Amino acid sequence: MGYVVETIDLRAYYMLRRGSVKAVDGVNLKIGEREIVGVVGESGCGKSTLSRVLALDFIPPLKLVGGKIIIDGEDVTSIPISEARKRIAGTKISLIPQSAMNAIIPVTRVKDYIADVVKEKTGLPREKIVDMARKRFEEIGLPPIALDMYPFELSGGMRQRVLIALATLLNPSLLIADEPTSALDVSTQKMVLTTLYNVFKMGLTKSIMFITHDIATVRQIATRIVVMYAGKIVEDGPTEDLIHNPFHPYSKALMFSILTPEPEVRKRVEQTGGIAGEPPSLINPPPGCRFHPRCPYAMDVCRREEPPMIEVEKGRFVACWLYAKK
Amino acid sequence: MPKINPFIVFILKRLGIMVLSFFVASTIMFLLPRIIPGNPLAVKVYQILQQSASNPEMIKSVEKMLMDYFKLDRPLYEQYFDFLINLLHGDLGKSITYFPRTVNEIVAMYLPWTLALLVPAIIASWIVGNYVGVIAAMNRGKAVDKVLLPLLAALQGTPAYVFGMYLVLLAVATKWFPASGAYSPTAIPSLSWSFIVDYLHHYILPFLSIFLTSLGGWGLSMRNIAIQELSMDYMDYARVIGISPRKTQSYLFRLSALPQIVGLAIVLGWSVAGSIITEIIFAYPGIGTALWSAIQAQDYMLIQGYFVILIGTILLANFISEIIFAVVDPRVRYAYAGE
Amino acid sequence: MSTILEVKNLAKIYEIGYIRKRQIVAVDKVSFSVKKGEIISLVGESGSGKTTTARMILRLIKPTSGVIKFMGRDIWRDLRGGSDLRWYWRNVNGVFQDPFSSFNPTHRIRDFMYRAFNLFNEKLDRDTKERLVREALQMVGLIPDEVLNRRPFELSGGMRQRVMIARIFLIRPMLVIADEPTSMIDATLRLGILRLFSKLREEIGTTIMFITHDMGLAYYISDRIMVMYRGKIIEEGTPDEIVNNPKHEYTRNLLDSIPKLYTSWFK
């Protein structure tokens, strides 16, 4: 069984005048079929950039600096980007970016917008596309009347779900959702999350990559969690294992910062929680392990050399000198 | 109470405001020459009196006729009433200098020439200007934009009449185009082919002076609007989801054109005012030239009449532009209806 | 412990339209009281009326009806004129959600902090002011020299929020109203900010009123929680009471909709 997406030493930087922002700096990620991967981290860790890079959306100053991206077995970094994009956008990889509240052109009706998008890729006649859309809306529980409306007439939650419907209309292999629930009310969040999960269960998309800083939300549906820090992946493992027993000091700190009204959280909030300091500059990241300035376990080697990513247990990967023998 | 279509409510509100504004403005136009100390209107009327009469009996009858007509001996509110009633009938009164010809007659002589010049020039400059503006915005920072931006700015910064003066110099120097008039002094306006060619020959320079300078303004404003729109989330998403650049461009047009449509309607309304100085430079027999003569002659009735028409047209253009805006942009419809 | 804030039948009704008027009831006859040194939270989703309530207490929006009493004085009827208002805002101050827009982008942090002295009745000399400002910044864990000469956009969201709280440490109001102070801040930094609020209460005895949609936050920091829905307070109690034994259906739904870290809805 192949991977839907595989990246090998992926590097993408923002080329600014004052320096290059190393937002994605040596990322090795594999997403298999029928996985929901939650990519979590603080703001500025590079997770949103990663989503853009996987969608091959390189808008200056973002530049692909090195590494490979293999989508459905095909190395898309070996062909010209524009051609690769045409092939994968919407059909293999579908991205729902952050601030999707204003994603649809305000002066078009939802059905016209969907028809514009799909016609581009498939050449199907408009009525057929609207029919497809109508059926899909019903499948995922959206009122078909939304098709005739303008985006501003829909609530935030509805807009988000319309985007999910649109992004999965052509049954992509990977649906990437960047903070799909952040701007919404708690009850609407649950509804959108449910829609996302349903879309996965119904097979409308093979796999999902869910990017967020809100771990409690993503763990509801994620099969696997990937923790990013300063442009790198520091830990990668199955959801339950990682949450109950995080390995990397940063993952531990992340888990301990979460405030939900649960007895387990109550117990440990009284003692610890929160990390001192702020994430590092991505223009001049610290040498060695990027987390070492904030890490309570930092050792000498951490300041000098970057730890390799190793498989500590079956399916659990960590990049930390506490686990790599030196 | 049954729910009224919010759009109808919106239109009625706007219509009401328009009618109200029109009456207020016309009232001001009416009052000014009559209440300024020295009553300039009365002075002018008496000047006609002096000019026309040689013997005392004539003076008496002419005076009676003028008084009957201008009612200058009546109290102000009666004059105003008269004015309003006439206005509602479309009667703008009679010119003083060309008495007894009506203002309407005189306007009808000059207005069509102005409109024939300005309306096509403005519309053409709007279309071309907007197109150029979008191209510049989409290529912002690149070579195309580096050429277009200063060009548009230069054109916009040049007043039409200054440009016109240069064109006149060009005409005189090269003799390719006539430097003045709407048609040759010997030609008689008719629908004959030879006249039309002659007219167009005279038409080109004044047309260009307005077309080129207006183009700059439209281009710059459209470029700004388009740049704004390009930074919006939905333009970003259109690219991400793989919409073709051509379709994106058409979205960009639709989104950016909306404010421009309002601008167009307003400018068209103002076109009735005529590009006064441009017309004077080219000796083009439009309403601008006519207004200029009226001002020099202090023919207050004519001036009043012109301005009433002008105000009416501008308000109407404003009103129509708001309707257009609401029709084209559904967000506006809802916003206004909700207020 | 005495009551410092008393709210009785507070209401705010917005009227829309000229010909056909529509009424929007943002706050619907809300009553509660706050004792000195308490930390209470007003929890609700958007549209519940919690922010409008906060703004009325901060004297930024005029109520349609009802009474707000601070230290026994009716803040809308008993306060007149500049010095009364200064007294009020010296004692009741706010921390807001968006640390970006609260700042004038051209002013430096030092200017921002100094402006707080306008609320003071006493005249202080430059040296004293500088000392107090530095102390306040240190209390929130910032290094004064790194921050004072910067402009807001040069600081991160977390740092900006800390500056806002430093301002509170400077003014030392009796009552602080914090409107979503952590929603724009990363999870890892939230606990730090919350601890600062605790510190305010512990060291200075400030009373704090949180306005938030985040029940988790309210659960950990508050002595008492009030749940708002559609302009009304529908439930009130200690955090444990609310979370373990919610009485109102809306509260139950709200708690159900909160994603938990250690359990999943779907698996």
XYZ file of C-alpha atoms in Angstrom, chain B residues 135-330:
196
model
C -3.568 44.760 -16.031
C -1.301 47.062 -14.072
C -2.558 45.648 -10.745
C -2.107 42.037 -11.761
C 1.440 42.787 -12.900
C 2.274 44.975 -10.000
C 5.982 45.620 -9.715
C 6.767 44.077 -13.058
C 7.787 45.888 -16.247
C 4.240 46.409 -17.491
C 3.261 48.137 -14.309
C 6.431 50.189 -14.156
C 5.445 51.723 -17.479
C 1.721 51.993 -16.936
C 1.708 53.508 -13.478
C 3.630 56.699 -14.258
C 1.784 57.011 -17.545
C -1.586 56.842 -15.866
C -0.465 59.232 -13.188
C 0.741 61.733 -15.752
C -2.503 61.532 -17.663
C -4.602 61.876 -14.574
C -2.621 64.815 -13.341
C -3.065 66.763 -16.541
C -6.250 68.792 -16.667
C -8.205 68.153 -19.816
C -7.947 71.730 -20.966
C -4.173 71.866 -20.607
C -3.954 68.750 -22.701
C -6.423 70.411 -25.030
C -4.201 73.438 -25.397
C -1.282 71.255 -26.402
C -3.497 69.545 -28.945
C -4.517 72.902 -30.346
C -0.880 73.814 -30.728
C -0.364 70.480 -32.443
C -3.272 71.187 -34.748
C -1.979 74.594 -35.669
C 1.528 73.308 -36.217
C 0.752 70.239 -38.257
C -2.568 71.240 -39.771
C -3.695 67.598 -39.574
C -6.727 68.522 -37.559
C -8.759 71.692 -37.321
C -8.091 73.669 -34.188
C -11.569 74.857 -33.405
C -15.266 74.477 -33.899
C -17.443 71.440 -34.212
C -17.618 71.766 -37.938
C -16.282 73.997 -40.686
C -17.683 77.513 -40.750
C -19.244 76.885 -44.120
C -20.894 73.587 -43.289
C -24.510 73.325 -42.270
C -25.450 70.684 -39.713
C -27.310 67.897 -41.424
C -27.216 64.164 -41.532
C -25.311 64.077 -44.747
C -22.204 61.993 -45.017
C -19.961 64.918 -45.833
C -21.108 66.763 -42.758
C -20.526 63.801 -40.511
C -17.007 63.357 -41.798
C -16.347 67.042 -41.315
C -17.734 66.825 -37.787
C -15.636 63.834 -36.876
C -12.585 65.582 -38.210
C -13.247 68.407 -35.799
C -14.269 65.999 -33.116
C -11.080 64.058 -32.702
C -8.984 66.549 -30.791
C -11.494 67.575 -28.150
C -12.421 63.919 -27.810
C -8.812 62.913 -27.265
C -8.172 65.603 -24.710
C -11.023 64.324 -22.567
C -10.544 60.632 -23.306
C -6.845 60.507 -22.522
C -6.894 62.564 -19.349
C -9.934 60.785 -17.889
C -8.372 57.447 -18.696
C -5.581 58.203 -16.267
C -7.998 58.697 -13.401
C -9.962 55.531 -14.055
C -6.809 53.518 -14.507
C -5.263 54.637 -11.250
C -8.363 54.125 -9.154
C -9.071 50.770 -10.738
C -5.490 49.716 -10.132
C -5.808 50.606 -6.453
C -9.083 48.797 -6.071
C -7.769 45.756 -7.875
C -4.642 45.658 -5.735
C -6.831 45.746 -2.649
C -9.010 42.985 -3.966
C -6.016 40.867 -4.915
C -4.947 40.759 -1.288
C -8.284 39.385 -0.144
C -8.711 35.839 1.134
C -11.008 34.835 -1.697
C -8.500 35.724 -4.376
C -5.913 33.678 -2.523
C -8.320 30.760 -2.297
C -9.243 30.988 -5.963
C -5.611 30.399 -6.773
C -5.224 27.633 -4.206
C -8.231 25.718 -5.431
C -6.902 25.916 -8.954
C -9.158 28.390 -10.733
C -7.620 29.458 -14.024
C -5.910 32.860 -14.158
C -8.385 33.980 -16.784
C -11.386 33.216 -14.583
C -9.624 34.858 -11.654
C -9.138 37.935 -13.777
C -12.828 38.031 -14.575
C -13.658 37.760 -10.859
C -11.224 40.567 -10.236
C -12.996 42.724 -12.778
C -16.374 42.055 -11.275
C -15.212 42.803 -7.766
C -13.226 45.900 -8.670
C -15.649 47.364 -11.148
C -18.361 47.927 -8.611
C -17.021 51.145 -7.112
C -16.066 52.257 -10.583
C -19.618 51.919 -11.781
C -20.738 54.354 -9.176
C -17.972 56.682 -10.258
C -19.007 56.370 -13.862
C -22.609 57.240 -13.195
C -21.557 60.285 -11.239
C -19.099 61.484 -13.840
C -21.661 61.013 -16.558
C -24.010 63.140 -14.541
C -21.378 65.817 -14.306
C -20.807 65.667 -18.031
C -23.843 67.834 -18.505
C -21.855 70.607 -16.926
C -19.709 70.304 -19.937
C -16.004 70.537 -19.869
C -16.382 74.271 -19.977
C -12.789 75.220 -20.519
C -12.151 72.451 -23.010
C -15.131 73.601 -25.030
C -13.933 77.178 -24.922
C -10.461 76.194 -26.066
C -11.807 74.277 -28.987
C -14.630 76.766 -29.605
C -16.913 73.807 -29.499
C -20.554 74.907 -29.426
C -21.648 72.958 -26.401
C -23.419 73.840 -23.209
C -20.135 74.859 -21.620
C -19.634 77.640 -24.107
C -23.255 78.639 -23.692
C -22.946 78.778 -19.933
C -19.811 80.848 -20.257
C -21.595 83.414 -22.410
C -24.500 83.449 -20.009
C -22.166 84.140 -17.103
C -20.449 86.921 -18.960
C -23.798 88.398 -19.890
C -25.111 87.939 -16.387
C -28.199 86.263 -17.736
C -29.425 84.913 -14.427
C -32.393 83.095 -15.841
C -30.176 81.163 -18.181
C -27.665 80.434 -15.457
C -30.428 79.379 -13.128
C -31.866 77.141 -15.778
C -28.536 75.502 -16.544
C -27.854 74.812 -12.931
C -31.274 73.377 -12.274
C -30.724 70.985 -15.148
C -27.238 70.262 -13.965
C -28.312 69.551 -10.403
C -31.151 67.397 -11.588
C -28.878 65.365 -13.807
C -26.225 64.875 -11.171
C -28.768 63.781 -8.582
C -30.334 61.451 -11.079
C -26.947 60.024 -11.989
C -26.157 59.551 -8.312
C -29.464 57.803 -7.764
C -28.992 55.526 -10.737
C -25.476 54.692 -9.632
C -26.735 53.640 -6.216
C -29.329 51.408 -7.831
C -26.724 49.920 -10.114
C -24.409 49.317 -7.190
C -27.128 47.544 -5.259
C -28.131 45.434 -8.209
C -24.602 44.379 -9.001
C -23.366 43.871 -5.441
C -25.831 41.868 -3.401
